[in-house]
Every structure is written in C-alpha cells, then in structure tokens.
mmCIF file of C-alpha atoms in Angstrom:
data_model
loop_
_atom_site.group_PDB
_atom_site.id
_atom_site.type_symbol
_atom_site.label_atom_id
_atom_site.label_comp_id
_atom_site.label_asym_id
_atom_site.label_seq_id
_atom_site.Cartn_x
_atom_site.Cartn_y
_atom_site.Cartn_z
ATOM 1 C CA UNK Z 544 19.618 -50.146 33.783
ATOM 2 C CA UNK Z 545 18.893 -51.745 37.158
ATOM 3 C CA UNK Z 546 21.024 -50.213 39.870
ATOM 4 C CA UNK Z 547 22.367 -52.296 42.745
ATOM 5 C CA UNK Z 548 25.053 -52.051 45.382
ATOM 6 C CA UNK Z 549 27.923 -54.496 45.858
ATOM 7 C CA UNK Z 550 29.705 -55.489 49.067
ATOM 8 C CA UNK Z 551 31.994 -58.283 50.210
ATOM 9 C CA UNK Z 552 30.969 -60.529 53.088
ATOM 10 C CA UNK Z 553 33.391 -60.425 55.995
ATOM 11 C CA UNK Z 554 32.205 -63.718 57.464
ATOM 12 C CA UNK Z 555 29.421 -66.309 57.327
ATOM 13 C CA UNK Z 556 27.534 -64.851 60.289
ATOM 14 C CA UNK Z 557 27.876 -61.333 58.889
ATOM 15 C CA UNK Z 558 26.521 -62.461 55.528
ATOM 16 C CA UNK Z 559 23.531 -64.064 57.239
ATOM 17 C CA UNK Z 560 22.820 -60.879 59.219
ATOM 18 C CA UNK Z 561 22.950 -58.710 56.108
ATOM 19 C CA UNK Z 562 20.694 -61.078 54.178
ATOM 20 C CA UNK Z 563 18.198 -61.143 57.057
ATOM 21 C CA UNK Z 564 18.015 -57.346 57.159
ATOM 22 C CA UNK Z 565 17.379 -56.788 53.432
ATOM 23 C CA UNK Z 566 14.977 -58.766 51.207
ATOM 24 C CA UNK Z 567 16.637 -57.358 48.089
ATOM 25 C CA UNK Z 568 19.983 -59.022 48.815
ATOM 26 C CA UNK Z 569 21.359 -61.836 46.705
ATOM 27 C CA UNK Z 570 24.537 -63.773 47.460
ATOM 28 C CA UNK Z 571 26.995 -64.090 44.585
ATOM 29 C CA UNK Z 572 30.028 -66.341 44.144
ATOM 30 C CA UNK Z 573 30.743 -67.572 40.594
ATOM 31 C CA UNK Z 574 27.654 -65.785 39.295
ATOM 32 C CA UNK Z 575 27.306 -68.165 36.336
ATOM 33 C CA UNK Z 576 23.503 -68.345 36.691
ATOM 34 C CA UNK Z 577 22.632 -65.209 38.653
ATOM 35 C CA UNK Z 578 24.277 -62.826 36.188
ATOM 36 C CA UNK Z 579 22.331 -64.399 33.311
ATOM 37 C CA UNK Z 580 19.117 -63.936 35.265
ATOM 38 C CA UNK Z 581 19.985 -60.309 35.971
ATOM 39 C CA UNK Z 582 20.749 -59.627 32.305
ATOM 40 C CA UNK Z 583 17.318 -60.965 31.363
ATOM 41 C CA UNK Z 584 15.611 -59.010 34.193
ATOM 42 C CA UNK Z 585 14.330 -62.243 35.718
ATOM 43 C CA UNK Z 586 16.248 -61.382 38.895
ATOM 44 C CA UNK Z 587 16.550 -57.743 40.005
ATOM 45 C CA UNK Z 588 18.453 -57.647 43.309
ATOM 46 C CA UNK Z 589 19.087 -54.309 44.939
ATOM 47 C CA UNK Z 590 22.287 -55.540 46.554
ATOM 48 C CA UNK Z 591 24.867 -58.221 45.851
ATOM 49 C CA UNK Z 592 26.959 -59.704 48.648
ATOM 50 C CA UNK Z 593 30.151 -61.335 47.359
ATOM 51 C CA UNK Z 594 30.952 -64.548 49.249
ATOM 52 C CA UNK Z 595 34.243 -65.354 47.546
ATOM 53 C CA UNK Z 596 36.444 -64.242 50.427
ATOM 54 C CA UNK Z 597 34.816 -66.584 52.950
ATOM 55 C CA UNK Z 598 36.883 -69.624 54.043
ATOM 56 C CA UNK Z 599 34.629 -72.185 52.349
ATOM 57 C CA UNK Z 600 36.826 -73.454 49.511
ATOM 58 C CA UNK Z 601 38.394 -76.542 51.046
ATOM 59 C CA UNK Z 602 37.740 -80.190 50.192
ATOM 60 C CA UNK Z 603 38.602 -82.288 53.230
ATOM 61 C CA UNK Z 604 37.734 -85.368 55.252
ATOM 62 C CA UNK Z 605 34.443 -85.199 57.142
ATOM 63 C CA UNK Z 606 34.193 -86.367 60.780
ATOM 64 C CA UNK Z 607 32.288 -89.550 59.783
ATOM 65 C CA UNK Z 608 34.993 -90.609 57.316
ATOM 66 C CA UNK Z 609 33.221 -89.148 54.299
ATOM 67 C CA UNK Z 610 34.256 -86.059 52.362
ATOM 68 C CA UNK Z 611 33.276 -82.426 52.928
ATOM 69 C CA UNK Z 612 33.047 -80.176 49.874
ATOM 70 C CA UNK Z 613 33.329 -76.477 50.631
ATOM 71 C CA UNK Z 614 30.476 -74.422 49.208
ATOM 72 C CA UNK Z 615 32.923 -72.061 47.476
ATOM 73 C CA UNK Z 616 35.133 -74.755 45.951
ATOM 74 C CA UNK Z 617 34.692 -74.534 42.201
ATOM 75 C CA UNK Z 618 33.057 -77.271 40.170
ATOM 76 C CA UNK Z 619 36.350 -77.764 38.305
ATOM 77 C CA UNK Z 620 38.421 -78.113 41.471
ATOM 78 C CA UNK Z 621 35.872 -80.569 42.847
ATOM 79 C CA UNK Z 622 35.688 -82.714 39.713
ATOM 80 C CA UNK Z 623 39.480 -83.010 39.472
ATOM 81 C CA UNK Z 624 40.132 -83.398 43.195
ATOM 82 C CA UNK Z 625 42.057 -86.629 43.831
ATOM 83 C CA UNK Z 626 39.820 -87.706 46.725
ATOM 84 C CA UNK Z 627 36.655 -87.087 44.706
ATOM 85 C CA UNK Z 628 37.980 -88.983 41.694
ATOM 86 C CA UNK Z 629 39.106 -91.955 43.771
ATOM 87 C CA UNK Z 630 36.220 -92.216 46.245
ATOM 88 C CA UNK Z 631 33.289 -90.568 44.420
ATOM 89 C CA UNK Z 632 34.020 -90.847 40.690
ATOM 90 C CA UNK Z 633 30.287 -90.713 39.906
ATOM 91 C CA UNK Z 634 30.232 -87.121 41.174
ATOM 92 C CA UNK Z 635 33.326 -86.220 39.168
ATOM 93 C CA UNK Z 636 31.748 -87.590 35.984
ATOM 94 C CA UNK Z 637 28.475 -85.766 36.652
ATOM 95 C CA UNK Z 638 30.242 -82.422 37.109
ATOM 96 C CA UNK Z 639 32.334 -82.888 33.966
ATOM 97 C CA UNK Z 640 29.146 -83.569 32.000
ATOM 98 C CA UNK Z 641 27.830 -80.102 32.851
ATOM 99 C CA UNK Z 642 28.371 -76.710 31.229
ATOM 100 C CA UNK Z 643 31.763 -75.836 29.702
ATOM 101 C CA UNK Z 644 35.281 -75.841 31.177
ATOM 102 C CA UNK Z 645 35.155 -72.050 31.461
ATOM 103 C CA UNK Z 646 31.933 -72.131 33.465
ATOM 104 C CA UNK Z 647 33.131 -75.015 35.660
ATOM 105 C CA UNK Z 648 36.195 -72.920 36.512
ATOM 106 C CA UNK Z 649 33.908 -70.188 37.890
ATOM 107 C CA UNK Z 650 30.838 -72.027 39.194
ATOM 108 C CA UNK Z 651 30.859 -73.014 42.866
ATOM 109 C CA UNK Z 652 29.461 -76.076 44.587
ATOM 110 C CA UNK Z 653 27.051 -74.021 46.664
ATOM 111 C CA UNK Z 654 25.911 -71.996 43.681
ATOM 112 C CA UNK Z 655 25.271 -75.164 41.682
ATOM 113 C CA UNK Z 656 22.584 -76.138 44.182
ATOM 114 C CA UNK Z 657 20.741 -72.864 43.538
ATOM 115 C CA UNK Z 658 20.601 -73.016 39.744
ATOM 116 C CA UNK Z 659 17.227 -71.996 38.412
ATOM 117 C CA UNK Z 660 15.371 -73.736 35.624
ATOM 118 C CA UNK Z 661 16.231 -73.224 31.962
ATOM 119 C CA UNK Z 662 12.534 -73.197 30.940
ATOM 120 C CA UNK Z 663 12.049 -70.976 27.870
ATOM 121 C CA UNK Z 664 9.036 -69.282 29.413
ATOM 122 C CA UNK Z 665 10.770 -68.569 32.720
ATOM 123 C CA UNK Z 666 13.302 -66.451 30.840
ATOM 124 C CA UNK Z 667 10.733 -64.807 28.557
ATOM 125 C CA UNK Z 668 9.183 -61.858 30.406
ATOM 126 C CA UNK Z 669 6.492 -61.546 27.731
ATOM 127 C CA UNK Z 670 4.897 -64.895 28.718
ATOM 128 C CA UNK Z 671 3.104 -65.994 31.914
ATOM 129 C CA UNK Z 672 5.207 -68.051 34.325
ATOM 130 C CA UNK Z 673 4.247 -69.107 37.830
ATOM 131 C CA UNK Z 674 7.887 -69.355 38.857
ATOM 132 C CA UNK Z 675 8.427 -65.700 37.967
ATOM 133 C CA UNK Z 676 4.989 -64.349 38.849
ATOM 134 C CA UNK Z 677 2.978 -66.719 41.065
ATOM 135 C CA UNK Z 678 -0.588 -67.062 39.873
ATOM 136 C CA UNK Z 679 0.080 -65.884 36.325
ATOM 137 C CA UNK Z 680 -0.074 -69.369 34.774
ATOM 138 C CA UNK Z 681 2.290 -71.921 33.205
ATOM 139 C CA UNK Z 682 2.920 -71.290 29.519
ATOM 140 C CA UNK Z 683 4.852 -74.552 29.121
ATOM 141 C CA UNK Z 684 1.898 -76.867 29.842
ATOM 142 C CA UNK Z 685 0.083 -75.848 26.682
ATOM 143 C CA UNK Z 686 3.139 -74.605 24.836
ATOM 144 C CA UNK Z 687 6.336 -76.040 23.425
ATOM 145 C CA UNK Z 688 7.473 -78.299 26.270
ATOM 146 C CA UNK Z 689 10.058 -80.656 24.770
ATOM 147 C CA UNK Z 690 12.623 -80.064 27.543
ATOM 148 C CA UNK Z 691 10.133 -80.116 30.397
ATOM 149 C CA UNK Z 692 9.329 -82.475 33.265
ATOM 150 C CA UNK Z 693 7.499 -85.793 33.207
ATOM 151 C CA UNK Z 694 7.729 -86.633 36.935
ATOM 152 C CA UNK Z 695 6.520 -84.754 40.012
ATOM 153 C CA UNK Z 696 4.777 -82.072 37.978
ATOM 154 C CA UNK Z 697 1.795 -79.975 39.003
ATOM 155 C CA UNK Z 698 -0.826 -77.795 37.337
ATOM 156 C CA UNK Z 699 1.362 -74.835 38.290
ATOM 157 C CA UNK Z 700 4.688 -75.856 36.753
ATOM 158 C CA UNK Z 701 6.437 -78.494 34.634
ATOM 159 C CA UNK Z 702 9.942 -76.977 34.743
ATOM 160 C CA UNK Z 703 13.044 -79.124 35.243
ATOM 161 C CA UNK Z 704 16.096 -78.744 37.444
ATOM 162 C CA UNK Z 705 19.150 -78.149 35.199
ATOM 163 C CA UNK Z 706 22.109 -79.337 37.278
ATOM 164 C CA UNK Z 707 24.278 -82.377 36.521
ATOM 165 C CA UNK Z 708 26.264 -82.128 39.739
ATOM 166 C CA UNK Z 709 23.071 -82.289 41.805
ATOM 167 C CA UNK Z 710 22.039 -85.561 40.170
ATOM 168 C CA UNK Z 711 25.318 -87.109 41.298
ATOM 169 C CA UNK Z 712 24.896 -85.688 44.799
ATOM 170 C CA UNK Z 713 21.360 -87.075 45.001
ATOM 171 C CA UNK Z 714 22.519 -90.548 44.010
ATOM 172 C CA UNK Z 715 25.367 -90.417 46.540
ATOM 173 C CA UNK Z 716 23.026 -89.531 49.409
ATOM 174 C CA UNK Z 717 24.768 -86.240 50.197
ATOM 175 C CA UNK Z 718 23.956 -83.861 53.038
ATOM 176 C CA UNK Z 719 23.911 -80.064 52.812
ATOM 177 C CA UNK Z 720 25.250 -77.937 55.665
ATOM 178 C CA UNK Z 721 23.601 -74.534 56.067
ATOM 179 C CA UNK Z 722 23.888 -71.615 58.483
ATOM 180 C CA UNK Z 723 21.160 -69.145 59.387
ATOM 181 C CA UNK Z 724 20.123 -66.830 62.236
ATOM 182 C CA UNK Z 725 19.373 -69.887 64.400
ATOM 183 C CA UNK Z 726 22.812 -71.388 63.789
ATOM 184 C CA UNK Z 727 23.975 -74.361 61.741
ATOM 185 C CA UNK Z 728 21.850 -77.293 60.583
ATOM 186 C CA UNK Z 729 22.032 -80.109 58.045
ATOM 187 C CA UNK Z 730 19.585 -80.983 55.288
ATOM 188 C CA UNK Z 731 19.375 -84.338 53.521
ATOM 189 C CA UNK Z 732 20.002 -83.745 49.846
ATOM 190 C CA UNK Z 733 16.713 -85.383 48.898
ATOM 191 C CA UNK Z 734 14.961 -82.755 51.058
ATOM 192 C CA UNK Z 735 16.935 -79.745 49.805
ATOM 193 C CA UNK Z 736 15.082 -79.168 46.523
ATOM 194 C CA UNK Z 737 11.318 -79.284 46.243
ATOM 195 C CA UNK Z 738 8.628 -80.221 43.736
ATOM 196 C CA UNK Z 739 6.527 -77.371 42.291
ATOM 197 C CA UNK Z 740 3.146 -78.241 43.826
ATOM 198 C CA UNK Z 741 1.277 -74.919 44.145
ATOM 199 C CA UNK Z 742 4.416 -72.848 44.911
ATOM 200 C CA UNK Z 743 6.767 -73.338 41.963
ATOM 201 C CA UNK Z 744 8.521 -70.054 42.732
ATOM 202 C CA UNK Z 745 10.251 -71.892 45.609
ATOM 203 C CA UNK Z 746 13.077 -74.051 44.265
ATOM 204 C CA UNK Z 747 14.342 -75.353 47.602
ATOM 205 C CA UNK Z 748 13.412 -75.735 51.248
ATOM 206 C CA UNK Z 749 15.895 -73.250 52.733
ATOM 207 C CA UNK Z 750 14.815 -70.106 54.518
ATOM 208 C CA UNK Z 751 15.604 -66.888 52.651
ATOM 209 C CA UNK Z 752 18.242 -65.934 55.237
ATOM 210 C CA UNK Z 753 20.214 -69.207 55.228
ATOM 211 C CA UNK Z 754 23.520 -69.807 53.472
ATOM 212 C CA UNK Z 755 25.058 -73.094 52.303
ATOM 213 C CA UNK Z 756 28.513 -73.661 53.780
ATOM 214 C CA UNK Z 757 29.375 -77.218 52.682
ATOM 215 C CA UNK Z 758 28.174 -80.466 51.155
ATOM 216 C CA UNK Z 759 28.990 -83.739 52.917
ATOM 217 C CA UNK Z 760 29.422 -87.029 51.077
ATOM 218 C CA UNK Z 761 28.862 -90.120 53.255
ATOM 219 C CA UNK Z 762 31.450 -92.778 53.946
ATOM 220 C CA UNK Z 763 29.998 -95.244 51.427
ATOM 221 C CA UNK Z 764 31.859 -96.987 48.637
ATOM 222 C CA UNK Z 765 30.267 -96.737 45.182
ATOM 223 C CA UNK Z 766 33.583 -96.161 43.437
ATOM 224 C CA UNK Z 767 33.758 -99.347 41.346
ATOM 225 C CA UNK Z 768 30.377 -99.828 39.693
ATOM 226 C CA UNK Z 769 28.872 -96.525 38.610
ATOM 227 C CA UNK Z 770 27.684 -94.647 35.565
ATOM 228 C CA UNK Z 771 26.621 -91.113 34.711
ATOM 229 C CA UNK Z 772 24.737 -91.056 31.430
ATOM 230 C CA UNK Z 773 23.595 -87.763 29.909
ATOM 231 C CA UNK Z 774 21.338 -87.692 26.851
ATOM 232 C CA UNK Z 775 21.142 -84.307 25.138
ATOM 233 C CA UNK Z 776 20.644 -82.666 21.778
ATOM 234 C CA UNK Z 777 24.296 -81.904 21.116
ATOM 235 C CA UNK Z 778 27.594 -82.905 22.645
ATOM 236 C CA UNK Z 779 28.750 -79.444 23.663
ATOM 237 C CA UNK Z 780 27.198 -77.264 26.353
ATOM 238 C CA UNK Z 781 23.622 -78.545 26.387
ATOM 239 C CA UNK Z 782 21.294 -79.424 29.234
ATOM 240 C CA UNK Z 783 20.068 -82.976 29.682
ATOM 241 C CA UNK Z 784 16.901 -84.272 28.105
ATOM 242 C CA UNK Z 785 17.395 -87.200 30.471
ATOM 243 C CA UNK Z 786 20.385 -87.969 32.666
ATOM 244 C CA UNK Z 787 20.941 -90.966 34.946
ATOM 245 C CA UNK Z 788 23.305 -91.393 37.880
ATOM 246 C CA UNK Z 789 23.554 -95.081 38.754
ATOM 247 C CA UNK Z 790 25.765 -96.744 41.351
ATOM 248 C CA UNK Z 791 25.852 -100.335 42.585
ATOM 249 C CA UNK Z 792 27.554 -102.419 45.238
ATOM 250 C CA UNK Z 793 27.865 -105.978 43.960
ATOM 251 C CA UNK Z 794 28.510 -109.343 45.574
ATOM 252 C CA UNK Z 795 29.369 -111.411 42.535
ATOM 253 C CA UNK Z 796 26.359 -110.833 40.291
ATOM 254 C CA UNK Z 797 24.012 -109.903 43.141
ATOM 255 C CA UNK Z 798 23.171 -106.273 43.881
ATOM 256 C CA UNK Z 799 23.870 -105.510 47.555
ATOM 257 C CA UNK Z 800 23.025 -101.799 47.377
ATOM 258 C CA UNK Z 801 21.825 -99.512 44.598
ATOM 259 C CA UNK Z 802 21.593 -95.778 44.020
ATOM 260 C CA UNK Z 803 19.572 -94.277 41.176
ATOM 261 C CA UNK Z 804 18.852 -90.619 40.384
ATOM 262 C CA UNK Z 805 17.607 -88.872 37.250
ATOM 263 C CA UNK Z 806 17.970 -85.396 35.816
ATOM 264 C CA UNK Z 807 16.052 -83.560 33.119
ATOM 265 C CA UNK Z 808 12.766 -85.147 34.209
ATOM 266 C CA UNK Z 809 11.570 -83.213 37.257
ATOM 267 C CA UNK Z 810 11.605 -79.922 39.138
ATOM 268 C CA UNK Z 811 14.262 -81.427 41.437
ATOM 269 C CA UNK Z 812 16.923 -84.139 41.152
ATOM 270 C CA UNK Z 813 14.774 -87.277 41.020
ATOM 271 C CA UNK Z 814 16.075 -90.043 43.246
ATOM 272 C CA UNK Z 815 13.848 -93.120 43.217
ATOM 273 C CA UNK Z 816 14.312 -95.167 46.388
ATOM 274 C CA UNK Z 817 11.484 -97.506 45.396
ATOM 275 C CA UNK Z 818 13.440 -98.524 42.312
ATOM 276 C CA UNK Z 819 16.586 -98.858 44.442
ATOM 277 C CA UNK Z 820 14.708 -101.271 46.720
ATOM 278 C CA UNK Z 821 13.613 -103.321 43.702
ATOM 279 C CA UNK Z 822 17.245 -103.670 42.644
ATOM 280 C CA UNK Z 823 18.588 -104.684 46.053
ATOM 281 C CA UNK Z 824 19.166 -108.420 46.406
ATOM 282 C CA UNK Z 825 18.461 -109.077 42.738
ATOM 283 C CA UNK Z 826 20.799 -110.343 40.020
ATOM 284 C CA UNK Z 827 22.480 -107.630 37.969
ATOM 285 C CA UNK Z 828 20.700 -108.540 34.751
ATOM 286 C CA UNK Z 829 18.886 -106.611 32.056
ATOM 287 C CA UNK Z 830 15.535 -107.997 33.226
ATOM 288 C CA UNK Z 831 16.168 -106.626 36.709
ATOM 289 C CA UNK Z 832 17.155 -103.268 35.288
ATOM 290 C CA UNK Z 833 14.057 -103.135 33.078
ATOM 291 C CA UNK Z 834 11.776 -103.737 36.076
ATOM 292 C CA UNK Z 835 13.466 -100.925 37.979
ATOM 293 C CA UNK Z 836 13.205 -98.590 34.985
ATOM 294 C CA UNK Z 837 9.495 -99.351 34.586
ATOM 295 C CA UNK Z 838 8.951 -98.529 38.262
ATOM 296 C CA UNK Z 839 10.669 -95.152 37.899
ATOM 297 C CA UNK Z 840 8.387 -93.967 35.088
ATOM 298 C CA UNK Z 841 5.226 -95.692 36.323
ATOM 299 C CA UNK Z 842 3.586 -92.354 37.189
ATOM 300 C CA UNK Z 843 5.269 -90.256 34.513
ATOM 301 C CA UNK Z 844 3.128 -87.856 32.498
ATOM 302 C CA UNK Z 845 3.997 -86.387 29.132
ATOM 303 C CA UNK Z 846 2.650 -83.074 27.859
ATOM 304 C CA UNK Z 847 2.896 -83.611 24.129
ATOM 305 C CA UNK Z 848 6.294 -82.531 22.905
ATOM 306 C CA UNK Z 849 8.081 -84.172 25.854
ATOM 307 C CA UNK Z 850 6.173 -87.475 25.949
ATOM 308 C CA UNK Z 851 9.130 -89.176 24.250
ATOM 309 C CA UNK Z 852 11.066 -88.699 27.503
ATOM 310 C CA UNK Z 853 9.130 -91.506 29.192
ATOM 311 C CA UNK Z 854 10.534 -94.176 26.899
ATOM 312 C CA UNK Z 855 13.877 -92.387 26.687
ATOM 313 C CA UNK Z 856 14.174 -92.403 30.493
ATOM 314 C CA UNK Z 857 13.435 -96.152 30.660
ATOM 315 C CA UNK Z 858 16.103 -96.960 28.094
ATOM 316 C CA UNK Z 859 18.621 -94.607 29.709
ATOM 317 C CA UNK Z 860 18.119 -96.197 33.129
ATOM 318 C CA UNK Z 861 18.710 -99.693 31.732
ATOM 319 C CA UNK Z 862 21.811 -98.560 29.859
ATOM 320 C CA UNK Z 863 23.261 -96.714 32.862
ATOM 321 C CA UNK Z 864 22.673 -99.678 35.178
ATOM 322 C CA UNK Z 865 24.278 -102.061 32.677
ATOM 323 C CA UNK Z 866 27.322 -99.799 32.447
ATOM 324 C CA UNK Z 867 27.491 -99.602 36.228
ATOM 325 C CA UNK Z 868 27.234 -103.368 36.652
ATOM 326 C CA UNK Z 869 29.888 -104.018 34.028
ATOM 327 C CA UNK Z 870 32.185 -101.271 35.318
ATOM 328 C CA UNK Z 871 32.385 -99.829 31.813
ATOM 329 C CA UNK Z 872 31.900 -96.104 32.475
ATOM 330 C CA UNK Z 873 34.062 -94.053 30.131
ATOM 331 C CA UNK Z 874 34.316 -90.312 29.671
ATOM 332 C CA UNK Z 875 32.693 -90.562 26.241
ATOM 333 C CA UNK Z 876 29.618 -92.255 27.723
ATOM 334 C CA UNK Z 877 28.419 -89.055 29.379
ATOM 335 C CA UNK Z 878 28.414 -87.147 26.094
ATOM 336 C CA UNK Z 879 25.622 -88.938 24.262
ATOM 337 C CA UNK Z 880 23.290 -86.869 22.097
ATOM 338 C CA UNK Z 881 19.690 -87.703 21.323
ATOM 339 C CA UNK Z 882 17.398 -86.287 18.663
ATOM 340 C CA UNK Z 883 13.978 -87.927 18.966
#
C-alpha cells in the first residue's frame, strides 16, 4: 500500500504554489490515466491535489474568434458541444474515437494532454524502461514492438502517444494556455509534446510546476472537408495502430489549405507540415495524396513487429485525405479495425 494525502485546490494560483513546494504532488481531475498508473506502481505520488473545483470547465468564444476549451471540461462534454460539432467537427470525431463513453464522461481536456504511453514495458516493472527509469534501457526496441513508433524515435525510446483528442488538436493548430509561478503563457500545440531523444521520461515541454488552464482553437474553418480515421485491432476500446486527422480547404478541386496529423506512430502527435505544403495548391486527387503520404513516412523506421505500420500509415493517409476531399466522413469510418 502506497500512502498519499489528498487535498482540493482552492484556486489556480494556489495549486501552482502547492505543486512548486512539493515534488511528490500530482494534480488529479478525471484520474482516468493517473489512477491506472498508481495501481501499477508506475506513479507513486505522495500527495494528490484535486482540481475539479476550479472554474475551468467552460467552453466559450476566444478573443480572436476561435473557441476556448476549459481544461476541466470533460471529453464527452467537449465532443458533444454544439460549437465544437459545428465549427470543429474533426475534434469531435477524434474524441469520440477514443476510450469508452464511461471514460469520456470522466476524462478532462487538460488531463488528455498528459496521458502517458501504453507501452507494455512501461507498465511492466520487471522490465527495463527509460521512461520509468532513465538509463535502464528500452525493452521495446529488441522486444515485441507491434504497437510502437516508426517516426521520431531514438535509441532511448520507441513509445507512442496514445491520445486521439490530441491528434485532432494537432491538426487544428491549437494553442495550450498554462499558468505557473511566472504567470500565464501560451504554448503552440506542436511544441507541447516532445520526442524522446535522450530524455524519454519527459513527455512534454511544461515545467513541473505549471498547470494547463485551457486549450484554444483558432478561428479557421475546416468544418466541411475533414476526416478522422482510426485503424486498430478491434472496434471497442483499443488504441490506434495508426490514426489520421486530415482537414482541407478546397477551391473547387484545388487544395487551398491542408492539415495532416497522425497518431499511433510517434512519441507525440505527429503533424507533418512538409506534407501539408505539398498538398497546398495541388488538385485533390489520389496521386496528390499518395505523394503527401510518401513524404510523411520518408524517414520512418520499423523495428520488426511494427514495420507493417509504414505501409499502413501511407494507405491510411490516402484514405483519410480522400474522405476529407469528398466530404464523406461518417461515424463508422473512425471505427476501422486492422489485423496485419
């Protein structure tokens, strides 16, 4: 039994002060990932600070005309919010592709950003894992690595980021609002999570004493031509082998703007702006989509069991872009299983 204390935060600034003063503190809201980690002894906080009573649950217009998602709004409330569904349906579809309804009812937007990898070896205390114990080694590289990363990997770690919501946020060019001892600042979503490099124990770029207060979606219209495609082993409650968030702005058959992000392939949500640039100004055809897909996986590396993901990712990108161009996204499209 690991003992810990529990308190409720009285305000954002108070929560920051308490986190700054005690390295053993962990924030908790929905707890859908943290409690699992505690049960497996991967995380052993000495104190939990409950954030649920902070006024961070609203979904409202942002000053620039975009939409501000409160960090404590649940995934379910966000996915079914009328403004999200009308203006950012790609995000709604991405959220609904993740977890189960019960978990979405508890999980918060802020907590979703801090999900830790579902790597088998990360959860298995009997095996070396650089994310758990820096310098101990990566068991996945020479082990069973079917679910692991093919992009942005390092000799230290080939784990993947598990979130669906974050793939949608990456594609939509979101911004994260955080508060720390130095006050409030914003972080581009593409800069929020990090690649493993030689410090895979660090999942994101935030300081240990900062707290996420909101996520801002920009005032950009990708509500007509979009697709969230999730390929997984079974249709119910499974993490992505490969997922693709694709969004286009079209002028006739010409691509004016493109957004493309992948999940299940890297340590962070993988947005490829080079591929987006290749799409811009080009006809919305399968040949165009194939060139973009090839660019995304150009530097991909398989590790044996997961090498199939390279071809799977290429095909998924083409399919998602075709669905986006045709405006044929349906709820059933996000629940595609794959058993290579």
